[in-house]
mmCIF file of C-alpha atoms and ligand atoms in Angstrom:
data_model
loop_
_atom_site.group_PDB
_atom_site.id
_atom_site.type_symbol
_atom_site.label_atom_id
_atom_site.label_comp_id
_atom_site.label_asym_id
_atom_site.label_seq_id
_atom_site.Cartn_x
_atom_site.Cartn_y
_atom_site.Cartn_z
ATOM 1 C CA MET A 974 -134.883 -61.381 -66.951
ATOM 2 C CA TRP A 975 -131.776 -60.002 -65.201
ATOM 3 C CA LYS A 976 -131.174 -63.255 -63.251
ATOM 4 C CA ARG A 977 -128.322 -65.232 -64.880
ATOM 5 C CA THR A 978 -129.163 -68.353 -62.905
ATOM 6 C CA CYS A 979 -127.950 -71.836 -63.715
ATOM 7 C CA PRO A 980 -130.871 -73.812 -65.251
ATOM 8 C CA LEU A 981 -129.843 -76.917 -63.271
ATOM 9 C CA CYS A 982 -129.206 -75.674 -59.728
ATOM 10 C CA PHE A 983 -130.543 -72.057 -59.864
ATOM 11 C CA VAL A 984 -127.330 -70.544 -58.483
ATOM 12 C CA ARG A 985 -126.637 -67.069 -59.796
ATOM 13 C CA THR A 986 -123.528 -66.658 -61.986
ATOM 14 C CA PRO A 987 -121.547 -63.406 -61.798
ATOM 15 C CA TRP A 988 -122.268 -60.774 -64.446
ATOM 16 C CA THR A 989 -118.576 -60.632 -65.399
ATOM 17 C CA ALA A 990 -118.686 -64.319 -66.386
ATOM 18 C CA ALA A 991 -121.774 -63.733 -68.536
ATOM 19 C CA LEU A 992 -120.020 -60.960 -70.463
ATOM 20 C CA ALA A 993 -116.444 -62.286 -70.611
ATOM 21 C CA HIS A 994 -117.160 -66.012 -71.153
ATOM 22 C CA SER A 995 -120.418 -65.938 -73.133
ATOM 23 C CA TYR A 996 -119.926 -69.377 -74.689
ATOM 24 C CA GLU A 997 -117.904 -71.071 -71.941
ATOM 25 C CA ILE A 998 -119.564 -70.207 -68.650
ATOM 26 C CA THR A 999 -119.107 -72.690 -65.820
ATOM 27 C CA CYS A 1000 -121.677 -72.773 -63.030
ATOM 28 C CA PRO A 1001 -119.959 -71.729 -59.770
ATOM 29 C CA ALA A 1002 -121.929 -74.313 -57.760
ATOM 30 C CA CYS A 1003 -122.473 -77.464 -59.862
ATOM 31 C CA ARG A 1004 -119.706 -76.883 -62.492
ATOM 32 C CA ALA A 1005 -122.187 -77.446 -65.321
ATOM 33 C CA PRO A 1006 -121.072 -76.137 -68.754
ATOM 34 C CA LEU A 1007 -123.301 -73.173 -69.595
ATOM 35 C CA GLU A 1008 -123.618 -70.588 -72.352
ATOM 36 C CA LEU A 1009 -125.850 -67.641 -73.161
ATOM 37 C CA SER A 1010 -129.185 -68.764 -74.561
ATOM 38 C CA ARG A 1011 -130.146 -68.011 -78.139
ATOM 39 C CA PHE A 1012 -132.737 -65.474 -76.989
ATOM 40 C CA THR A 1013 -130.086 -63.599 -74.978
ATOM 41 C CA ARG A 1014 -127.700 -63.443 -77.930
ATOM 42 C CA ILE A 1015 -130.385 -62.231 -80.365
ATOM 43 C CA PHE A 1016 -131.758 -59.750 -77.811
ATOM 44 C CA GLY A 1017 -128.242 -58.388 -77.197
ATOM 45 C CA ALA A 1018 -127.504 -58.018 -80.912
ATOM 46 C CA PHE A 1019 -130.836 -56.323 -81.550
ATOM 47 C CA GLY A 1020 -130.273 -53.948 -78.622
ATOM 48 C CA GLY A 1021 -126.789 -53.124 -79.892
ATOM 49 C CA ILE A 1022 -128.103 -52.274 -83.354
ATOM 50 C CA ALA A 1023 -130.860 -50.146 -81.835
ATOM 51 C CA GLY A 1024 -128.282 -48.351 -79.662
ATOM 52 C CA ALA A 1025 -126.040 -47.742 -82.666
ATOM 53 C CA PHE A 1026 -128.955 -46.249 -84.605
ATOM 54 C CA ALA A 1027 -129.856 -44.061 -81.626
ATOM 55 C CA ALA A 1028 -126.251 -42.859 -81.287
ATOM 56 C CA LEU A 1029 -126.089 -42.157 -85.027
ATOM 57 C CA TYR A 1030 -129.381 -40.264 -84.960
ATOM 58 C CA LEU A 1031 -128.564 -38.281 -81.808
ATOM 59 C CA GLY A 1032 -124.960 -37.761 -82.884
ATOM 60 C CA ARG A 1033 -126.123 -36.091 -86.065
ATOM 61 C CA GLY A 1034 -127.217 -33.107 -83.998
ATOM 62 C CA ILE A 1035 -124.448 -33.222 -81.382
ATOM 63 C CA PHE A 1036 -121.458 -33.887 -83.634
ATOM 64 C CA HIS A 1037 -122.583 -31.582 -86.449
ATOM 65 C CA GLY A 1038 -119.483 -29.842 -87.819
ATOM 66 C CA TRP A 1039 -117.043 -32.296 -86.171
ATOM 67 C CA PHE A 1040 -114.811 -34.730 -88.020
ATOM 68 C CA TRP A 1041 -116.967 -36.861 -90.338
ATOM 69 C CA ALA A 1042 -116.080 -40.149 -88.636
ATOM 70 C CA THR A 1043 -117.122 -39.072 -85.147
ATOM 71 C CA PRO A 1044 -120.773 -40.264 -85.421
ATOM 72 C CA VAL A 1045 -119.540 -43.597 -86.829
ATOM 73 C CA VAL A 1046 -117.180 -44.087 -83.876
ATOM 74 C CA ALA A 1047 -119.994 -43.120 -81.496
ATOM 75 C CA ALA A 1048 -122.289 -45.686 -83.170
ATOM 76 C CA ILE A 1049 -119.664 -48.439 -82.831
ATOM 77 C CA LEU A 1050 -119.081 -47.622 -79.157
ATOM 78 C CA ALA A 1051 -122.835 -47.475 -78.544
ATOM 79 C CA PHE A 1052 -123.251 -50.899 -80.176
ATOM 80 C CA GLY A 1053 -120.690 -52.391 -77.782
ATOM 81 C CA PHE A 1054 -122.089 -50.872 -74.604
ATOM 82 C CA VAL A 1055 -125.795 -51.278 -75.381
ATOM 83 C CA SER A 1056 -125.457 -54.878 -76.598
ATOM 84 C CA ALA A 1057 -123.623 -55.794 -73.367
ATOM 85 C CA LEU A 1058 -126.356 -54.034 -71.382
ATOM 86 C CA PHE A 1059 -129.079 -55.951 -73.233
ATOM 87 C CA VAL A 1060 -127.250 -59.258 -72.658
ATOM 88 C CA LEU A 1061 -127.255 -58.492 -68.935
ATOM 89 C CA LEU A 1062 -130.889 -57.382 -69.138
ATOM 90 C CA ALA A 1063 -131.980 -60.659 -70.769
ATOM 91 C CA GLY A 1064 -129.607 -62.732 -68.629
ATOM 92 C CA ASP A 1065 -130.837 -66.169 -69.693
ATOM 93 C CA LEU A 1066 -128.388 -69.087 -69.543
ATOM 94 C CA ALA A 1067 -128.666 -72.511 -71.160
ATOM 95 C CA VAL A 1068 -126.750 -75.747 -70.742
ATOM 96 C CA ARG A 1069 -124.023 -75.975 -73.357
ATOM 97 C CA PRO A 1070 -124.722 -78.837 -75.800
ATOM 98 C CA THR A 1071 -122.101 -81.526 -76.118
ATOM 99 C CA PRO A 1072 -120.172 -81.459 -79.413
ATOM 100 C CA ALA A 1073 -121.970 -84.338 -81.152
ATOM 101 C CA ALA A 1074 -120.805 -83.165 -84.588
ATOM 102 C CA ALA A 1075 -117.208 -84.070 -83.774
ATOM 103 C CA ALA A 1076 -118.208 -87.635 -82.904
ATOM 104 C CA SER A 1077 -120.111 -88.134 -86.161
ATOM 105 C CA PHE A 1078 -117.390 -86.745 -88.426
ATOM 106 C CA PRO A 1079 -116.523 -89.452 -90.965
ATOM 107 C CA HIS A 1080 -113.128 -90.339 -89.579
ATOM 108 C CA THR A 1081 -112.538 -93.776 -88.209
ATOM 109 C CA ALA A 1082 -111.379 -93.659 -84.622
ATOM 110 C CA LYS A 1083 -108.228 -95.837 -84.894
HETATM 111 ZN ZN1 ZN B 2097 -125.442 -74.989 -61.543
#
């Protein structure tokens, strides 16, 4: 939790790389191709949905009498921020698998 270390050399990757390049992270030390693990992605999505529900529920009292779309906008913004926070909280990286599907596609290579 909260580590974002390379699974091969245990060097910590910056948090900006984990958020901006979720599927194409490169280890700063060994240059290994990394990505967010499946657990991190599911945990982040679940946290974002929970944050959106919380913003919708809390916004019902705060934004009562405002424009009707204000709680919806608050829920969307809360999804973005809370899912990013949960991705950083999980912070588990995995080695990116090589694209084996492209090699097995039924095209003859020349
Ligand atoms: Zn590494």
